[in-house]
Tab-separated table of C-alpha atoms in Angstrom:
chain	number	residue	atom	x	y	z
A	292	MET	CA	-39.142	-56.877	-7.885
A	293	SER	CA	-36.370	-58.900	-6.326
A	294	LYS	CA	-36.680	-60.360	-2.832
A	295	ARG	CA	-33.827	-58.293	-1.551
A	296	LYS	CA	-35.592	-55.147	-2.801
A	297	ILE	CA	-38.740	-56.047	-1.028
A	298	ILE	CA	-36.931	-56.646	2.253
A	299	MET	CA	-35.024	-53.439	1.969
A	300	ARG	CA	-38.274	-51.348	1.222
A	301	ALA	CA	-40.065	-53.224	4.093
A	302	LEU	CA	-37.243	-52.247	6.411
A	303	VAL	CA	-37.270	-48.589	5.300
A	304	LEU	CA	-41.029	-48.408	5.776
A	305	PHE	CA	-40.861	-50.009	9.243
A	306	VAL	CA	-38.075	-47.377	10.195
A	307	LEU	CA	-40.059	-44.439	8.829
A	308	SER	CA	-43.197	-45.704	10.551
A	309	SER	CA	-41.546	-45.991	13.929
A	310	LEU	CA	-40.038	-42.530	13.400
A	311	VAL	CA	-43.411	-41.137	12.714
A	312	ILE	CA	-45.007	-42.690	15.794
A	313	THR	CA	-42.076	-41.360	17.915
A	314	CYS	CA	-42.463	-37.823	16.529
A	315	ILE	CA	-46.299	-37.863	17.244
A	316	PHE	CA	-45.606	-39.127	20.826
A	317	LEU	CA	-43.055	-36.406	21.298
A	318	ALA	CA	-45.378	-33.856	19.918
A	319	PHE	CA	-48.205	-34.761	22.471
A	320	TRP	CA	-45.554	-35.025	25.128
A	321	GLN	CA	-44.604	-31.430	24.500
A	322	ILE	CA	-48.098	-30.368	24.642
A	323	ASP	CA	-48.512	-31.906	28.036
A	324	ARG	CA	-45.338	-30.182	29.301
A	325	GLY	CA	-46.700	-26.900	28.047
A	326	LYS	CA	-49.877	-27.431	30.035
A	327	GLN	CA	-47.877	-28.421	33.113
A	328	LYS	CA	-45.626	-25.306	32.788
A	329	ASP	CA	-48.804	-23.167	32.333
A	330	GLU	CA	-50.372	-24.520	35.442
A	331	LEU	CA	-47.196	-24.155	37.469
A	332	TYR	CA	-46.770	-20.563	36.267
A	333	ASN	CA	-50.392	-19.704	37.162
A	334	SER	CA	-50.089	-21.327	40.479
A	335	PHE	CA	-46.850	-19.462	41.288
A	336	LYS	CA	-48.333	-16.127	40.320
A	337	LYS	CA	-51.502	-16.680	42.306
A	338	SER	CA	-49.469	-17.583	45.318
A	339	MET	CA	-47.293	-14.502	45.032
A	340	ALA	CA	-50.405	-12.238	45.021
A	341	SER	CA	-51.712	-13.826	48.234
A	342	ASN	CA	-51.051	-12.912	51.868
A	343	PRO	CA	-48.665	-15.263	53.851
A	344	LYS	CA	-50.187	-17.594	56.421
A	345	LEU	CA	-48.362	-17.506	59.788
A	346	ILE	CA	-47.168	-20.906	60.697
A	347	SER	CA	-46.049	-21.824	64.314
A	348	VAL	CA	-45.736	-25.633	63.677
A	349	LEU	CA	-44.120	-26.885	60.613
A	350	PRO	CA	-46.144	-29.714	58.861
A	351	ASP	CA	-44.528	-32.925	57.526
A	352	SER	CA	-45.276	-31.975	53.927
A	353	TYR	CA	-46.357	-29.025	51.812
A	354	GLN	CA	-47.507	-28.360	48.254
A	355	ASN	CA	-45.391	-26.102	46.105
A	356	PHE	CA	-45.943	-22.313	46.285
A	357	GLN	CA	-47.829	-22.149	49.720
A	358	LYS	CA	-47.079	-18.768	50.883
A	359	ILE	CA	-46.083	-18.752	54.597
A	360	GLN	CA	-44.466	-16.640	57.378
A	361	ILE	CA	-42.383	-18.402	60.217
A	362	ASN	CA	-40.665	-17.108	63.206
A	363	GLY	CA	-37.497	-18.874	64.327
A	364	THR	CA	-33.781	-18.977	64.801
A	365	TYR	CA	-31.118	-19.317	62.055
A	366	LEU	CA	-28.316	-21.708	62.413
A	367	SER	CA	-25.840	-19.401	60.902
A	368	ASP	CA	-22.775	-21.640	61.437
A	369	THR	CA	-24.160	-24.405	59.303
A	370	GLN	CA	-25.189	-23.074	55.802
A	371	PHE	CA	-25.390	-24.570	52.376
A	372	LEU	CA	-24.329	-22.878	49.079
A	373	LEU	CA	-26.294	-24.293	46.071
A	374	ASP	CA	-23.920	-24.001	43.138
A	375	ASN	CA	-24.473	-23.070	39.447
A	376	LYS	CA	-27.421	-20.686	39.986
A	377	VAL	CA	-27.590	-17.902	37.346
A	378	TYR	CA	-29.015	-14.404	37.980
A	379	ASN	CA	-28.699	-11.673	35.304
A	380	ARG	CA	-26.405	-13.816	33.177
A	381	LYS	CA	-23.955	-14.296	36.140
A	382	ALA	CA	-23.227	-17.687	37.865
A	383	GLY	CA	-23.509	-17.724	41.634
A	384	TYR	CA	-24.953	-19.535	44.576
A	385	ASP	CA	-28.353	-19.827	46.308
A	386	VAL	CA	-27.705	-19.472	50.130
A	387	LEU	CA	-29.660	-22.202	52.000
A	388	THR	CA	-29.783	-21.551	55.682
A	389	PRO	CA	-31.304	-23.902	58.334
A	390	MET	CA	-33.782	-22.324	60.749
A	391	ILE	CA	-35.292	-23.808	63.845
A	392	VAL	CA	-38.966	-23.328	64.250
A	393	ASN	CA	-40.369	-24.972	67.439
A	394	ASP	CA	-37.520	-27.573	67.463
A	395	ARG	CA	-38.130	-28.412	63.775
A	396	ALA	CA	-35.476	-27.491	61.186
A	397	ILE	CA	-36.293	-26.015	57.812
A	398	LEU	CA	-34.000	-24.761	55.077
A	399	VAL	CA	-34.449	-21.149	54.068
A	400	ASN	CA	-33.423	-19.895	50.562
A	401	ARG	CA	-32.217	-16.454	51.284
A	402	GLY	CA	-31.479	-15.654	47.664
A	403	TRP	CA	-28.600	-15.415	45.307
A	404	VAL	CA	-24.912	-14.363	45.795
A	405	ASP	CA	-22.194	-13.801	43.301
A	406	ASN	CA	-19.455	-16.248	42.950
A	407	ASN	CA	-16.831	-13.939	41.227
A	408	ASN	CA	-14.035	-15.224	43.425
A	409	ARG	CA	-14.017	-18.978	43.271
A	410	LEU	CA	-11.135	-19.212	45.578
A	411	ALA	CA	-13.027	-17.833	48.469
A	412	LEU	CA	-16.768	-18.398	49.452
A	413	PRO	CA	-19.026	-15.272	49.846
A	414	LYS	CA	-19.755	-13.547	53.031
A	415	ILE	CA	-23.079	-14.993	54.245
A	416	ASP	CA	-23.021	-14.244	58.008
A	417	ILE	CA	-26.000	-13.547	60.085
A	418	SER	CA	-25.652	-10.993	62.836
A	419	GLU	CA	-29.116	-11.505	64.391
A	420	PRO	CA	-30.260	-15.263	64.223
A	421	ASN	CA	-33.720	-14.667	65.478
A	422	ALA	CA	-35.930	-13.461	62.627
A	423	SER	CA	-39.292	-13.747	60.960
A	424	VAL	CA	-39.265	-14.953	57.365
A	425	VAL	CA	-41.943	-14.517	54.587
A	426	GLY	CA	-41.799	-16.843	51.613
A	427	TYR	CA	-43.198	-19.640	49.561
A	428	VAL	CA	-42.817	-23.425	49.905
A	429	TYR	CA	-40.792	-25.313	47.287
A	430	ASN	CA	-40.045	-29.045	46.885
A	431	TYR	CA	-36.858	-29.300	45.048
A	432	GLU	CA	-36.413	-32.307	42.709
A	433	LYS	CA	-33.263	-34.181	42.585
A	434	GLY	CA	-31.624	-33.651	39.284
A	435	TYR	CA	-28.758	-35.495	37.492
A	436	VAL	CA	-25.300	-34.364	38.205
A	437	LEU	CA	-21.860	-35.721	37.089
A	438	ASP	CA	-20.484	-35.910	40.598
A	439	SER	CA	-22.448	-36.579	43.668
A	440	ASP	CA	-21.989	-34.291	46.648
A	441	GLU	CA	-19.750	-35.418	49.327
A	442	ILE	CA	-20.993	-33.250	52.189
A	443	ASN	CA	-18.387	-32.772	55.064
A	444	ASN	CA	-18.571	-30.579	58.099
A	445	GLU	CA	-16.601	-27.599	56.753
A	446	TRP	CA	-19.042	-24.847	56.692
A	447	PRO	CA	-20.432	-23.398	54.639
A	448	VAL	CA	-21.014	-26.570	52.493
A	449	LEU	CA	-20.938	-26.276	48.701
A	450	ILE	CA	-23.565	-28.644	47.067
A	451	GLN	CA	-24.643	-29.258	43.317
A	452	GLN	CA	-28.235	-30.117	44.176
A	453	VAL	CA	-30.721	-30.226	47.088
A	454	ASP	CA	-30.504	-33.698	48.711
A	455	ILE	CA	-32.518	-33.563	52.043
A	456	LYS	CA	-31.256	-36.864	53.139
A	457	LYS	CA	-27.579	-35.964	52.930
A	458	MET	CA	-28.108	-32.381	54.273
A	459	THR	CA	-30.010	-33.940	57.269
A	460	LYS	CA	-27.093	-36.313	58.007
A	461	SER	CA	-24.671	-33.458	57.600
A	462	LEU	CA	-26.548	-31.139	59.812
A	463	GLY	CA	-27.099	-33.832	62.466
A	464	ARG	CA	-30.949	-33.160	62.796
A	465	GLU	CA	-33.900	-33.827	60.626
A	466	ILE	CA	-34.657	-31.247	58.111
A	467	MET	CA	-38.223	-30.584	56.399
A	468	PRO	CA	-38.365	-32.167	53.054
A	469	TYR	CA	-39.405	-28.755	51.646
A	470	ILE	CA	-37.576	-25.410	51.530
A	471	LEU	CA	-38.861	-21.951	52.271
A	472	VAL	CA	-37.905	-19.522	49.524
A	473	MET	CA	-37.820	-15.824	50.422
A	474	SER	CA	-40.460	-14.184	48.145
A	475	THR	CA	-39.263	-10.470	48.672
A	476	LYS	CA	-36.349	-8.533	49.899
A	477	GLN	CA	-36.306	-8.647	53.743
A	478	ARG	CA	-33.824	-8.953	56.621
A	479	HIS	CA	-30.946	-11.434	55.932
A	480	SER	CA	-31.996	-11.739	52.162
A	481	PHE	CA	-29.746	-11.514	49.152
A	482	GLU	CA	-30.733	-11.113	45.610
A	483	ILE	CA	-34.310	-12.665	45.173
A	484	ARG	CA	-34.538	-14.734	41.895
A	485	GLU	CA	-38.118	-15.170	40.745
A	486	LEU	CA	-38.603	-18.975	40.198
A	487	TYR	CA	-41.077	-18.526	37.294
A	488	LYS	CA	-40.232	-15.175	35.829
A	489	LYS	CA	-41.966	-15.995	32.537
A	490	ASN	CA	-44.602	-18.603	31.171
A	491	ASP	CA	-42.571	-21.225	29.184
A	492	LYS	CA	-45.757	-22.869	27.699
A	493	LEU	CA	-45.213	-21.472	24.188
A	494	LYS	CA	-41.622	-22.848	23.910
A	495	HIS	CA	-43.241	-26.364	24.471
A	496	TYR	CA	-45.974	-25.727	22.004
A	497	MET	CA	-43.424	-24.648	19.320
A	498	TYR	CA	-41.427	-27.880	20.036
A	499	SER	CA	-44.747	-29.797	19.586
A	500	GLY	CA	-45.371	-28.058	16.223
A	501	GLN	CA	-41.729	-29.146	15.123
A	502	TRP	CA	-42.454	-32.831	15.961
A	503	PHE	CA	-45.764	-32.708	14.216
A	504	ILE	CA	-44.018	-31.280	11.042
A	505	PHE	CA	-41.368	-34.079	11.228
A	506	SER	CA	-44.203	-36.690	11.564
A	507	ILE	CA	-45.856	-35.148	8.450
A	508	ILE	CA	-42.560	-35.399	6.491
A	509	GLY	CA	-42.360	-38.998	7.408
A	510	ILE	CA	-45.934	-39.913	6.513
A	511	TYR	CA	-45.202	-38.208	2.998
A	512	LEU	CA	-42.090	-40.253	2.548
A	513	ILE	CA	-44.106	-43.537	3.362
A	514	TYR	CA	-46.752	-42.511	0.819
A	515	ILE	CA	-44.048	-41.937	-1.914
A	516	LEU	CA	-42.497	-45.425	-1.216
A	517	THR	CA	-45.898	-47.190	-1.154
A	518	ARG	CA	-46.899	-45.471	-4.484
A	519	ARG	CA	-43.584	-46.381	-6.220
A	520	GLN	CA	-44.213	-49.977	-4.982
A	521	GLU	CA	-47.437	-50.026	-6.722
A	522	TYR	CA	-45.912	-49.086	-10.159
A	523	GLU	CA	-43.090	-51.415	-9.960
């Protein structure tokens, strides 16, 4: 066998081996993702079945899905609309309204509203600012967006993601790093979107199976190439 053929075959084997290792890594990563989704789903469902705990003083941090009840005053003149939220296959906004609880501010997700008319923002006024809210705590993760939000003081403010630092600066007072999501229909709520409507673990396990199949195909090709090399 010529030197050139040896080099080319070695290169092909190296590429195939790298792809097999990558596929196996992705397969196990999807399994881990499935386990995480299963834990989140079970934690969410367990929280939804529990009774809320009345909170008079907001702590500095909270774990996801803690079910609580707070009494406070909405800042109805300074609200945020979280864009690109889908409900029943329709695009709309999640309404995030600041509420003052014993001099500390927390954002309350009051639910989803339609955005049929992009030229005019939906009506989200609050007639009676003093209210009691039941919901669960959620720590939003910052996602990747093409354009960062330039928050101004024209209320309500349209945002693409939850950025507590920017929202705090816009509001002019510190906001808790977590958000209270209304868990049921109640006064001042809109359409309630269930955060974990179904358990997505099977989807990740299916992806894992696909990556394992790809790795098996790669191993088979490596076997064929090495066998051919033995007979040449």
